[in-house]
Each structure stands twice: as structure tokens, then as C-alpha cells.
Amino acid sequence: MLRWTGGTSLLLMAALALASEDAEQVRTLTEQGRILPLEQLITEARKRKPGILIEAELDWEPEQGITIYELLMLGADGELWELEFDALTGELLELELEHEHD
Amino acid sequence: MTSLERRLNLGLSLSLLLLILGAWWLGHAALHRSADALVLSRLEHDADTLLANLRFLQDGQPRVAERHLPPVTRRPYSGHYQLLRTPSSIAWRSRSVWDFNLTAPLLPVGERTSWTQPGPDGQELLVWSAGYRRNGQEFTLTLAEDVRPIMGEIRGFEHTVALLALLGFFGMLLIQGWILKHVFALLAPLYRDIDRLEAGATGQLTESVPREFLPLVRKFNGLLAVQSARLMRSRQAAGNLAHALKGPLAVLLRALESDTATVLDRDSARAQCAQIEKLLERELRRARLSGAPAAGAWFDADAELGPLIRLLRQIYADKDLRIDWTTTHPDPLPFDREDMLELLGNLLDNACKWGRSWVRIMLGVKDGVCRIQVEDDGPGCPQPALSKILARGSRLDERTEGHGLGLSIVREILQLYCGDLHIGRSELGGLGVSVSLPLGARELTKTR
């Protein structure tokens, strides 16, 4: 349980609010039609590696030309696969076994 | 053509279908309700957790301590979604909602509701929603869970049950078909007996048949007995007639063969011809009185007596007879119509023949016995002759004297119906014949 006491609470709240910020960013971009919906990318990913979506992340720095959607899929073979798509075109950029890289 | 098997199959199919559908519906409803209740109670608990980790800032914006929420609400499309709506906007979504558009109503404070709707990535969501107020701030929490895994289980189970029900359904039809086949196999002795009946090897059908068929067989056997008795009677009548014709014919022949036919011979021949004519008349009358055959019909006294008496009045038109009749039993009697017509025809014909001006017939039923009384005002019958008539086994000679009582036929019919015959003096002065016929004496009458 959180304790809502004094000045720390505001700081704490700010930090917590950040947590789902990436989802809000994705939602805004998807609604604006600037990136593809996640559902479409999952369908695409399943064509390569049938499995369950474990995690998704958007690497969004269009100024530097980075528009990468990272999907972490648990394959039917029990292995975790990392797939990278271009969030604009849906093109598969990378398909590899998941490893600790960042 | 009606088919027992088809009817039974139809009945069984319909009742089984009703039963299966009913059971199916009940099971289906129970499964889904309890699964939904389970998920909804979990969502409610999640909502409590969310409430505990929720705070509104001065500007009215909510802040949620997301790391204290279940981790599953943080994975995109995880199937567990949470959403907070204030009157102005959707103020907060769990990260798992990601870019999916989950509809969220704004409910009045204290109200709660639930529904199902499709989710992202083919999910089926069960959504729970409730309205709250906190520090004057109204908001609605909406939580959803993907019920696909549970529904998958339930559907698999339901498919299995449906398959089993279908197998059971056809299995039962097969079993019923098998039982029917064996039941009909039990009728084989009946078929055998019918063949033997045709060949004359038996006069009766076997009664070792299933209980349900016994009434039919008994009725048929009763009918067989009636028919064979009737056949016997007509054979006997034919024999009697042939025998009766023999004497007069012999006299005639003798008269024809002799070259020197005297007046006496001729007179004798004429007398014999008259005798033959009388005999033929008698047989013809009997045939007329018996009426048209209607096999197996019950005897309706009220309906039959009128025509019979009209016929007798015609036959004895020259006598100007008064014929009274009373029946105290309006319903048809369980006796064969032809037998009764023959019985009554004989008794009445006799009474009319001997009666001078008055014939009376009474028919009634008392204590399960039908009583028929026929009286006339004729000369009656002297006691010795009566004893002779009534003597068992004595064949009444109707031929030679020409005034037989037709009683042999009456007696045969009575035998068939286990009836009694009593002959005595009538109040009218002549002969009084009374007949009693028990209503339930024969299987034939029982099984009608």
C-alpha cells in the first residue's frame, strides 16, 4: 500500500504516472494512423512464429528514423522470440531468440 | 399404412430430444453462469485493489500506483484490462489496454453492470463496470478479462456432451428397434397357428403371445368359435333338409315307377309334394328371418326387433296377429347379431305359427343376464311332448310332422352362449318360452 503523505506523494505520483505513458503514446500514434495497430503486427508475427505475445514496446524516435515495434513472443516451442517490425510499414526487421541485450 | 416402429421411434425421438435439449440448456446455463460469476468476482476484487491504489490530484486527475497492481495489467494485450473514466474523459487505462479501444460507460454512483464484448487479438472479454464517488469526484471503473481459456474449456466440454447425447440418442433408437424385433418374433407362434388354421390342423390360435396381443387373439378365437358353430348349424340344417326330402322323394319315385298308378298312389304323391313344398317354405322363411349377414356386429334389440316383427306380420298376414314387444335395455347387447336374429326368429316364428291372435315378446337385462320371453295364446304343448322336446340329445324331428319348434337351432345357439332354455305355460294361454343369456359368458363378449 502506498502512503499518501506530504510532499513525497507528488513526486511519487509523477514517477508512477510515467509507467503507462508508452501505452498512451502508442494509442495516440495508432489513433492518428501514424503507426500500425499492434493487432496487425501480432498477426504478422504469428505467421513467422506462432505463439503468445509476452511484451510489446515501441522505439519511437522518428527524428532519427527509428520507428521500431518490438514484440516478445513465447513460441509454441517454448522459446522466447524477439521480433522487430517497422511500425510504419509492418516490415519484419529482425527475428531472433530473445537475449539480454539491454 | 401405420407402423408401430415408426410411431414408437417418433415418440422416443421427440421425448429424447426434449430431454436432451432441456438438459443441455440447463447445463449450458449453469456452466456459463458459474464461470461468469467466478470471473466477475475476481474483477470485483481487482477493482478493490485498484481503488486502494487510486488517488485524485487537485486538478481532478487520477493517479494510480501501477506497480501495486497485478503485473498482468502491465503486459500489452494480456487479457486483463482496467480503465477509469471520469465524467469528462477516460482518465486512466492500464498499460495492458495498449492501443485497444475498450468501451467504458459512465455509470451513476453505486451502480454496477457487466457485459461481454470482443477484445483485441480475438479475445472474448467479460467486462465489469461500477460507478464510485471519492472526495466529491465521480468516476467509473471498468475492468475486463479475457474469458477465452475458460470458454474454450466449457465449449470443449459441451461438444463432448453433445456428441455423447447424440450417440445415446441413436443408441436408444437402436435398442428400441432391437426390442421391437424381438417382440415381433414372439408373434411367430401366432403366424404358425394361422397357417395351421388355414390347413385345418387347428381350430384355435395359440394364447402364448405377449399380454398386449392376448385380447386380440381371444377375440379372434371367439369369432372362430362363432363361425364354426354357425357352419355346423347350417351343415346340420342342410342335412336335416336333405333327410326330410328323402322320404317324400322315395314315395314320389315309387308312384312314378309303378305302371299301374292308382288314385291312392297319386293322392299320396300329391301329399308328399305338399310336404316338400312346406319344407322348402320353412327353410326359405328361416333364411329370411336371419337377415343379411353383418359379421361380428353387436345385437341392437331396439333396432332389430321392429323389422323382424314387421317381417313376421307379413309372413302371417292372414292371421291378423297382435305382436307386442318390450325391451328394457336400450344399449346393443354383446351377442352376435346373426345368432340373435336366428334365435329370436325361430322363437317368434314358432309363436306366430301357433299363436291364435296374440304374441308377446319381452327382452331385458338383469344382473348381467339377458332374459328373453316369447309367449303366445296358442294351444300350448302337452307336458309329455315338452319333456321329449327338452330331453337332452334328443333330436327334434321337424320334418315328418311339420310342426317342429325350431328348437334344435335355438338350443345350439344357447349352447354357444352358455344360455338356458325354459319352456312352460304362458299367461296368454299358449306356450311360453324363456331364454336367459349371460352377458359375459364368453371371451368373445369380454374382449369386444
XYZ file of C-alpha atoms in Angstrom:
550
model
C 0.000 0.000 0.000
C 1.052 3.467 -0.751
C 1.097 6.106 1.831
C -0.043 9.431 0.644
C 1.962 11.679 2.890
C 3.476 15.100 2.492
C 5.472 16.323 -0.454
C 6.846 12.956 -1.460
C 3.483 11.856 -2.732
C 3.513 14.205 -5.672
C 6.961 13.086 -6.729
C 5.949 9.513 -6.323
C 2.773 10.048 -8.333
C 4.743 11.638 -11.176
C 7.032 8.615 -11.345
C 4.105 6.204 -11.244
C 2.187 8.095 -13.884
C 5.024 7.508 -16.288
C 4.516 3.778 -16.158
C 1.738 3.542 -18.742
C 2.943 6.508 -20.676
C 4.341 4.446 -23.540
C 0.929 2.834 -23.965
C -0.670 6.280 -24.177
C 1.895 7.292 -26.785
C 1.190 4.155 -28.826
C -2.542 4.776 -28.543
C -2.194 8.350 -29.755
C 0.047 7.375 -32.677
C -2.220 4.482 -33.657
C -5.325 6.627 -33.454
C -3.635 9.201 -35.647
C -2.839 6.447 -38.103
C 0.861 7.086 -37.898
C 1.777 3.584 -36.851
C 0.159 0.207 -37.447
C -2.112 -1.285 -34.780
C -0.480 -3.874 -32.573
C -3.078 -6.436 -33.544
C -1.920 -6.328 -37.136
C 1.710 -6.825 -36.145
C 0.802 -9.772 -33.902
C -0.956 -11.419 -36.821
C 2.159 -10.810 -38.887
C 4.396 -12.168 -36.142
C 2.330 -15.320 -35.759
C 2.920 -16.108 -39.405
C 6.591 -16.467 -38.572
C 6.419 -17.720 -35.024
C 3.065 -18.982 -33.745
C 2.795 -18.087 -30.092
C 1.669 -15.749 -27.396
C 2.516 -12.086 -27.057
C 4.503 -11.525 -23.884
C 5.567 -7.942 -24.251
C 5.485 -5.111 -26.733
C 7.475 -1.918 -26.938
C 7.632 0.964 -29.330
C 11.003 2.535 -30.038
C 9.840 5.875 -31.342
C 12.388 8.427 -32.419
C 11.165 9.420 -35.850
C 13.636 12.299 -35.999
C 16.413 9.746 -36.052
C 14.434 7.439 -38.301
C 13.766 4.943 -35.536
C 10.211 3.629 -35.725
C 10.615 0.133 -34.382
C 7.924 -2.021 -32.774
C 9.483 -4.754 -30.649
C 7.393 -7.833 -29.937
C 8.371 -10.551 -27.495
C 6.594 -13.785 -28.363
C 6.517 -17.049 -26.495
C 6.661 -19.596 -29.293
C 4.849 -22.888 -29.342
C 8.284 -24.485 -28.980
C 8.559 -22.873 -25.533
C 11.265 -20.410 -26.626
C 11.038 -16.663 -26.405
C 11.441 -14.885 -29.688
C 12.040 -11.268 -30.276
C 10.614 -9.764 -33.416
C 11.236 -6.254 -34.673
C 8.873 -4.620 -37.099
C 8.856 -1.320 -38.795
C 5.902 0.335 -37.048
C 5.093 2.298 -40.191
C 5.136 -0.461 -42.805
C 4.840 -3.651 -40.783
C 8.002 -4.956 -42.400
C 9.825 -7.564 -40.319
C 13.227 -6.208 -39.494
C 14.573 -8.821 -37.174
C 13.656 -12.234 -35.808
C 15.861 -13.691 -33.160
C 15.888 -15.703 -29.973
C 15.460 -13.358 -27.070
C 18.594 -12.478 -25.171
C 19.588 -9.936 -22.603
C 20.735 -7.064 -24.750
C 19.622 -4.020 -22.877
C -50.012 -47.707 -43.501
C -49.316 -47.130 -39.834
C -46.117 -48.552 -38.482
C -45.736 -49.304 -34.783
C -41.990 -48.974 -35.018
C -42.191 -45.625 -36.748
C -44.624 -44.314 -34.133
C -42.558 -45.574 -31.237
C -39.421 -44.147 -32.809
C -41.139 -40.827 -33.318
C -42.341 -40.754 -29.722
C -38.967 -41.764 -28.365
C -37.154 -39.285 -30.598
C -39.371 -36.419 -29.562
C -39.154 -37.147 -25.847
C -35.426 -37.758 -26.036
C -34.886 -34.562 -27.989
C -36.893 -32.602 -25.441
C -34.981 -34.215 -22.608
C -31.587 -33.679 -24.233
C -32.334 -30.099 -25.204
C -33.667 -29.344 -21.738
C -30.674 -30.909 -20.013
C -28.363 -29.205 -22.473
C -29.884 -25.808 -21.852
C -29.755 -26.263 -18.083
C -26.154 -27.452 -18.138
C -25.163 -24.730 -20.550
C -26.772 -22.012 -18.435
C -25.319 -23.373 -15.195
C -21.796 -23.649 -16.602
C -21.799 -20.202 -18.120
C -23.368 -18.569 -15.109
C -20.891 -20.037 -12.681
C -17.937 -19.284 -14.939
C -19.108 -15.712 -15.365
C -19.753 -15.362 -11.644
C -16.227 -16.567 -10.914
C -14.635 -14.105 -13.335
C -16.840 -11.243 -12.189
C -15.985 -11.794 -8.540
C -12.311 -11.700 -9.479
C -12.804 -8.489 -11.423
C -14.552 -7.019 -8.414
C -11.567 -7.868 -6.248
C -9.252 -6.314 -8.811
C -11.424 -3.212 -8.715
C -10.987 -3.083 -4.926
C -7.224 -3.276 -5.374
C -7.385 -0.549 -7.964
C -9.451 1.640 -5.628
C -6.891 1.163 -2.905
C -4.147 2.410 -5.196
C -6.010 5.340 -6.631
C -5.758 8.990 -5.681
C -7.139 12.122 -7.237
C -4.923 15.165 -7.597
C -6.030 18.723 -7.007
C -6.815 19.169 -10.696
C -9.180 16.212 -10.559
C -6.803 13.939 -12.482
C -6.476 10.439 -11.108
C -3.158 8.914 -10.231
C -2.756 5.178 -9.982
C 0.090 3.417 -8.224
C 0.541 0.989 -11.083
C 3.331 -1.057 -9.569
C 0.951 -2.146 -6.851
C -1.451 -3.524 -9.421
C -1.207 -7.094 -10.630
C 1.684 -7.359 -13.147
C -0.691 -8.848 -15.670
C -2.265 -5.412 -16.075
C 1.050 -4.164 -17.398
C 1.574 -6.540 -20.289
C 0.052 -5.340 -23.560
C -2.972 -7.427 -24.590
C -2.548 -9.619 -21.525
C -6.320 -10.161 -21.283
C -6.676 -8.178 -18.052
C -7.714 -4.618 -18.637
C -8.532 -1.770 -16.292
C -9.910 1.603 -17.116
C -11.004 4.679 -15.184
C -13.444 7.135 -16.545
C -14.410 10.500 -15.138
C -17.396 12.462 -16.432
C -15.123 14.362 -18.786
C -12.830 11.703 -20.219
C -11.161 8.351 -19.927
C -8.609 9.431 -17.376
C -6.585 6.291 -16.984
C -6.022 2.927 -18.689
C -3.881 0.061 -17.572
C -0.873 -0.454 -19.798
C -2.300 -3.793 -20.957
C -5.054 -1.990 -22.869
C -2.317 -0.655 -25.139
C -3.921 0.635 -28.339
C -7.215 -1.216 -27.979
C -10.461 0.728 -27.730
C -12.275 -0.647 -24.724
C -15.706 0.900 -24.379
C -16.351 2.271 -20.920
C -19.672 3.730 -19.823
C -20.106 6.362 -17.173
C -22.280 4.805 -14.510
C -24.136 6.608 -11.726
C -22.569 6.210 -8.307
C -23.284 2.842 -6.742
C -24.455 1.248 -9.955
C -22.710 -1.728 -11.459
C -23.135 -3.711 -14.623
C -21.407 -6.350 -16.729
C -21.398 -7.421 -20.357
C -19.350 -9.282 -22.898
C -17.617 -7.870 -25.915
C -14.834 -8.792 -28.303
C -11.328 -7.804 -27.247
C -8.062 -7.336 -29.111
C -6.363 -10.244 -30.855
C -9.551 -12.333 -30.980
C -10.152 -12.202 -27.246
C -13.577 -12.511 -25.643
C -13.927 -10.037 -22.839
C -16.187 -10.230 -19.848
C -16.452 -6.621 -18.694
C -17.446 -5.419 -15.250
C -18.157 -1.786 -14.534
C -19.151 0.186 -11.428
C -19.716 3.827 -10.522
C -17.999 5.435 -7.489
C -17.536 8.777 -5.786
C -14.488 9.825 -3.878
C -13.947 13.239 -2.324
C -16.779 14.555 -4.438
C -15.195 13.170 -7.595
C -17.422 10.779 -9.567
C -15.795 8.081 -11.657
C -16.454 4.701 -13.140
C -14.072 1.758 -13.025
C -14.258 -0.708 -15.864
C -12.370 -3.978 -15.651
C -12.280 -6.688 -18.248
C -10.902 -10.184 -18.501
C -10.375 -12.428 -21.463
C -12.573 -15.473 -20.859
C -11.366 -17.373 -23.916
C -9.451 -20.009 -21.935
C -12.472 -20.760 -19.703
C -14.907 -20.628 -22.596
C -12.651 -22.915 -24.595
C -12.840 -25.461 -21.810
C -16.601 -25.096 -21.493
C -17.140 -25.366 -25.211
C -14.957 -28.443 -25.425
C -16.960 -29.981 -22.619
C -20.221 -29.032 -24.293
C -19.112 -30.562 -27.566
C -18.257 -33.782 -25.784
C -21.652 -33.811 -24.071
C -23.401 -33.096 -27.371
C -21.542 -35.937 -29.040
C -22.394 -38.322 -26.191
C -26.044 -37.226 -26.270
C -26.175 -37.841 -29.997
C -24.614 -41.278 -29.575
C -27.044 -42.025 -26.728
C -29.942 -40.874 -28.874
C -29.114 -43.173 -31.764
C -28.133 -45.932 -29.346
C -31.593 -45.769 -27.747
C -33.286 -45.874 -31.127
C -31.202 -48.934 -31.990
C -32.053 -50.610 -28.694
C -35.742 -49.896 -29.212
C -35.561 -51.302 -32.712
C -33.896 -54.409 -31.321
C -36.573 -54.804 -28.612
C -39.332 -54.398 -31.176
C -37.777 -57.005 -33.398
C -37.756 -59.442 -30.521
C -41.324 -58.572 -29.570
C -42.479 -59.274 -33.081
C -40.512 -62.516 -33.026
C -42.780 -63.527 -30.113
C -45.680 -63.458 -32.563
C -44.153 -66.262 -34.620
C -46.379 -68.963 -32.973
C -49.390 -66.920 -33.994
C -48.304 -66.907 -37.618
C -47.656 -70.643 -37.383
C -51.157 -71.192 -35.966
C -52.744 -69.096 -38.685
C -51.047 -71.317 -41.253
C -52.255 -74.391 -39.375
C -55.739 -72.896 -39.215
C -55.708 -72.490 -42.942
C -54.594 -76.089 -43.337
C -57.319 -77.207 -40.943
C -54.837 -78.558 -38.403
C -56.263 -76.461 -35.589
C -59.407 -74.568 -34.738
C -57.844 -72.091 -32.359
C -54.912 -69.682 -32.248
C -52.343 -70.122 -29.501
C -52.706 -67.871 -26.487
C -48.989 -67.887 -25.686
C -48.465 -64.413 -27.086
C -47.386 -61.165 -25.402
C -50.052 -59.967 -22.965
C -50.886 -56.974 -25.140
C -51.869 -59.230 -28.005
C -53.948 -61.620 -25.888
C -57.233 -59.676 -26.194
C -56.864 -59.666 -29.952
C -56.143 -63.383 -30.069
C -59.038 -64.175 -27.701
C -61.405 -62.091 -29.718
C -60.276 -63.831 -32.855
C -60.694 -67.233 -31.208
C -64.181 -66.256 -30.093
C -65.018 -65.282 -33.609
C -63.627 -68.581 -34.857
C -65.868 -70.430 -32.401
C -68.933 -68.498 -33.534
C -68.136 -69.097 -37.152
C -67.500 -72.782 -36.728
C -70.709 -73.203 -34.688
C -72.605 -71.364 -37.376
C -71.059 -73.508 -40.059
C -72.042 -76.594 -38.101
C -75.594 -75.344 -37.774
C -76.004 -74.669 -41.432
C -74.498 -78.052 -42.260
C -76.924 -79.659 -39.879
C -79.799 -77.688 -41.352
C -78.777 -78.790 -44.823
C -78.538 -82.379 -43.584
C -81.934 -82.134 -41.949
C -83.448 -80.771 -45.093
C -81.860 -83.471 -47.224
C -83.086 -86.089 -44.802
C -86.566 -84.597 -44.771
C -86.716 -84.568 -48.550
C -85.608 -88.156 -48.834
C -88.897 -89.759 -47.600
C -91.300 -87.812 -49.804
C -88.992 -88.309 -52.777
C -88.953 -92.056 -52.231
C -92.772 -92.106 -52.184
C -92.879 -89.983 -55.341
C -90.414 -92.250 -57.093
C -92.393 -95.303 -56.203
C -95.525 -93.681 -57.544
C -93.775 -92.775 -60.785
C -92.168 -96.178 -61.263
C -95.303 -98.190 -60.836
C -97.081 -98.699 -64.160
C -100.355 -99.094 -62.517
C -100.555 -95.915 -60.508
C -103.701 -95.959 -58.531
C -105.616 -92.929 -57.433
C -104.357 -93.688 -53.995
C -100.759 -93.501 -55.176
C -101.392 -90.203 -56.890
C -103.006 -88.757 -53.794
C -100.073 -89.923 -51.762
C -97.644 -88.349 -54.253
C -99.550 -85.094 -54.131
C -99.413 -85.157 -50.365
C -95.684 -85.719 -50.492
C -95.258 -82.802 -52.894
C -97.175 -80.610 -50.481
C -94.883 -81.801 -47.715
C -91.817 -80.925 -49.803
C -93.227 -77.502 -50.533
C -93.840 -76.937 -46.831
C -90.298 -77.909 -46.019
C -88.870 -75.574 -48.640
C -91.122 -72.767 -47.455
C -89.876 -73.279 -43.957
C -86.219 -73.144 -44.962
C -86.795 -70.035 -47.036
C -88.513 -68.359 -44.117
C -85.665 -69.211 -41.866
C -83.225 -67.715 -44.297
C -85.304 -64.544 -44.498
C -85.593 -64.214 -40.749
C -81.862 -64.484 -40.246
C -81.454 -61.320 -42.254
C -78.411 -60.034 -44.042
C -75.121 -61.108 -42.530
C -73.121 -58.435 -40.757
C -70.204 -60.325 -39.302
C -69.299 -59.597 -35.733
C -71.885 -56.878 -35.196
C -73.473 -56.481 -31.784
C -77.138 -57.074 -31.374
C -79.212 -53.931 -31.012
C -82.583 -55.184 -29.834
C -84.453 -51.932 -30.385
C -83.180 -51.610 -33.911
C -83.600 -55.239 -34.960
C -86.865 -56.297 -33.341
C -89.025 -53.837 -35.274
C -88.066 -55.074 -38.749
C -88.154 -58.692 -37.578
C -91.698 -58.297 -36.285
C -92.766 -56.452 -39.430
C -91.433 -59.376 -41.435
C -93.363 -61.844 -39.282
C -96.579 -59.822 -39.682
C -96.075 -60.050 -43.425
C -95.496 -63.783 -43.286
C -98.535 -64.318 -41.092
C -100.600 -61.579 -42.733
C -103.625 -63.845 -42.985
C -103.772 -64.334 -39.222
C -104.154 -60.702 -38.140
C -101.810 -61.233 -35.199
C -101.228 -58.777 -32.432
C -97.494 -58.794 -31.672
C -96.371 -56.820 -28.632
C -92.763 -56.215 -27.841
C -90.972 -54.519 -24.986
C -87.255 -54.101 -24.485
C -85.869 -52.628 -21.304
C -82.284 -52.493 -22.462
C -81.516 -49.684 -24.903
C -77.823 -50.485 -25.486
C -76.563 -53.033 -28.004
C -76.046 -56.436 -26.446
C -72.693 -58.190 -26.769
C -74.106 -61.047 -28.821
C -73.587 -61.782 -32.443
C -76.314 -60.125 -34.463
C -76.840 -63.070 -36.779
C -77.072 -65.556 -33.909
C -79.613 -63.464 -32.092
C -81.709 -62.910 -35.202
C -81.747 -66.612 -35.773
C -82.631 -67.297 -32.159
C -85.403 -64.691 -31.980
C -86.574 -65.506 -35.499
C -87.061 -69.126 -34.560
C -88.803 -68.394 -31.277
C -91.084 -65.760 -32.790
C -91.820 -67.770 -35.908
C -92.855 -70.615 -33.670
C -95.029 -68.372 -31.523
C -96.654 -66.793 -34.562
C -97.237 -70.182 -36.092
C -99.048 -71.481 -33.052
C -100.497 -68.314 -31.640
C -104.121 -67.564 -32.325
C -104.182 -63.761 -32.131
C -101.602 -62.560 -29.663
C -97.833 -62.917 -29.405
C -95.780 -61.162 -26.789
C -92.011 -60.761 -26.551
C -90.104 -59.185 -23.698
C -86.366 -58.550 -23.640
C -84.465 -57.226 -20.645
C -81.157 -57.376 -18.816
C -80.900 -58.043 -15.122
C -77.825 -58.949 -13.057
C -75.673 -59.452 -16.130
C -78.133 -61.886 -17.710
C -80.215 -61.135 -20.746
C -83.741 -62.598 -20.474
C -85.982 -63.066 -23.451
C -89.550 -64.260 -23.055
C -91.735 -65.209 -26.006
C -95.364 -66.110 -25.385
C -98.357 -66.923 -27.495
C -102.009 -67.716 -26.930
C -101.968 -70.911 -28.941
C -102.829 -74.411 -27.816
C -99.520 -74.815 -25.971
C -97.794 -78.103 -25.637
C -98.760 -81.058 -23.508
C -96.319 -81.946 -20.754
C -95.097 -85.301 -22.217
C -94.248 -83.675 -25.536
C -92.464 -80.906 -23.664
C -90.280 -83.358 -21.791
C -89.484 -85.013 -25.072
C -88.541 -81.707 -26.608
C -86.392 -80.746 -23.698
C -84.657 -84.075 -23.332
C -81.005 -83.501 -23.870
C -79.581 -85.054 -27.020
C -82.971 -85.863 -28.483
C -83.139 -84.512 -31.947
C -86.374 -82.840 -32.562
C -87.908 -84.115 -35.682
C -89.132 -81.122 -37.545
C -89.661 -82.896 -40.814
C -92.267 -85.509 -40.644
C -94.888 -83.768 -38.630
C -94.230 -80.311 -39.974
C -94.824 -78.548 -36.684
C -91.333 -78.653 -35.160
C -90.465 -75.864 -32.807
C -87.151 -74.973 -34.479
C -85.698 -75.643 -31.092
C -82.625 -77.530 -32.156
C -81.220 -74.350 -33.649
C -82.213 -72.374 -30.568
C -80.533 -74.907 -28.351
C -77.298 -74.808 -30.359
C -77.144 -71.055 -30.149
C -77.819 -71.183 -26.424
C -75.026 -73.692 -26.018
C -72.676 -71.277 -27.750
C -73.603 -68.506 -25.316
C -73.922 -70.758 -22.240
C -77.593 -69.860 -22.090
C -80.651 -71.590 -20.622
C -83.969 -72.506 -22.107
C -87.194 -72.905 -20.229
C -90.478 -73.893 -21.783
C -93.750 -73.673 -19.943
C -97.220 -72.347 -19.986
C -97.791 -68.723 -20.798
C -100.143 -66.261 -19.105
C -101.648 -65.759 -22.525
C -102.727 -69.363 -22.550
C -100.292 -70.847 -25.014
C -96.614 -71.748 -24.932
C -94.167 -69.568 -23.010
C -90.527 -69.877 -23.923
C -87.985 -68.053 -21.830
C -84.320 -67.831 -22.630
C -81.533 -66.463 -20.463
C -78.150 -65.489 -21.849
C -75.334 -64.430 -19.519
C -73.701 -61.275 -20.913
C -70.118 -62.089 -20.018
C -70.032 -65.826 -20.505
C -67.757 -65.872 -23.494
C -64.337 -64.489 -24.179
C -65.728 -63.062 -27.345
C -68.031 -60.813 -25.409
C -65.371 -59.900 -22.872
C -62.811 -58.710 -25.320
C -65.013 -56.667 -27.556
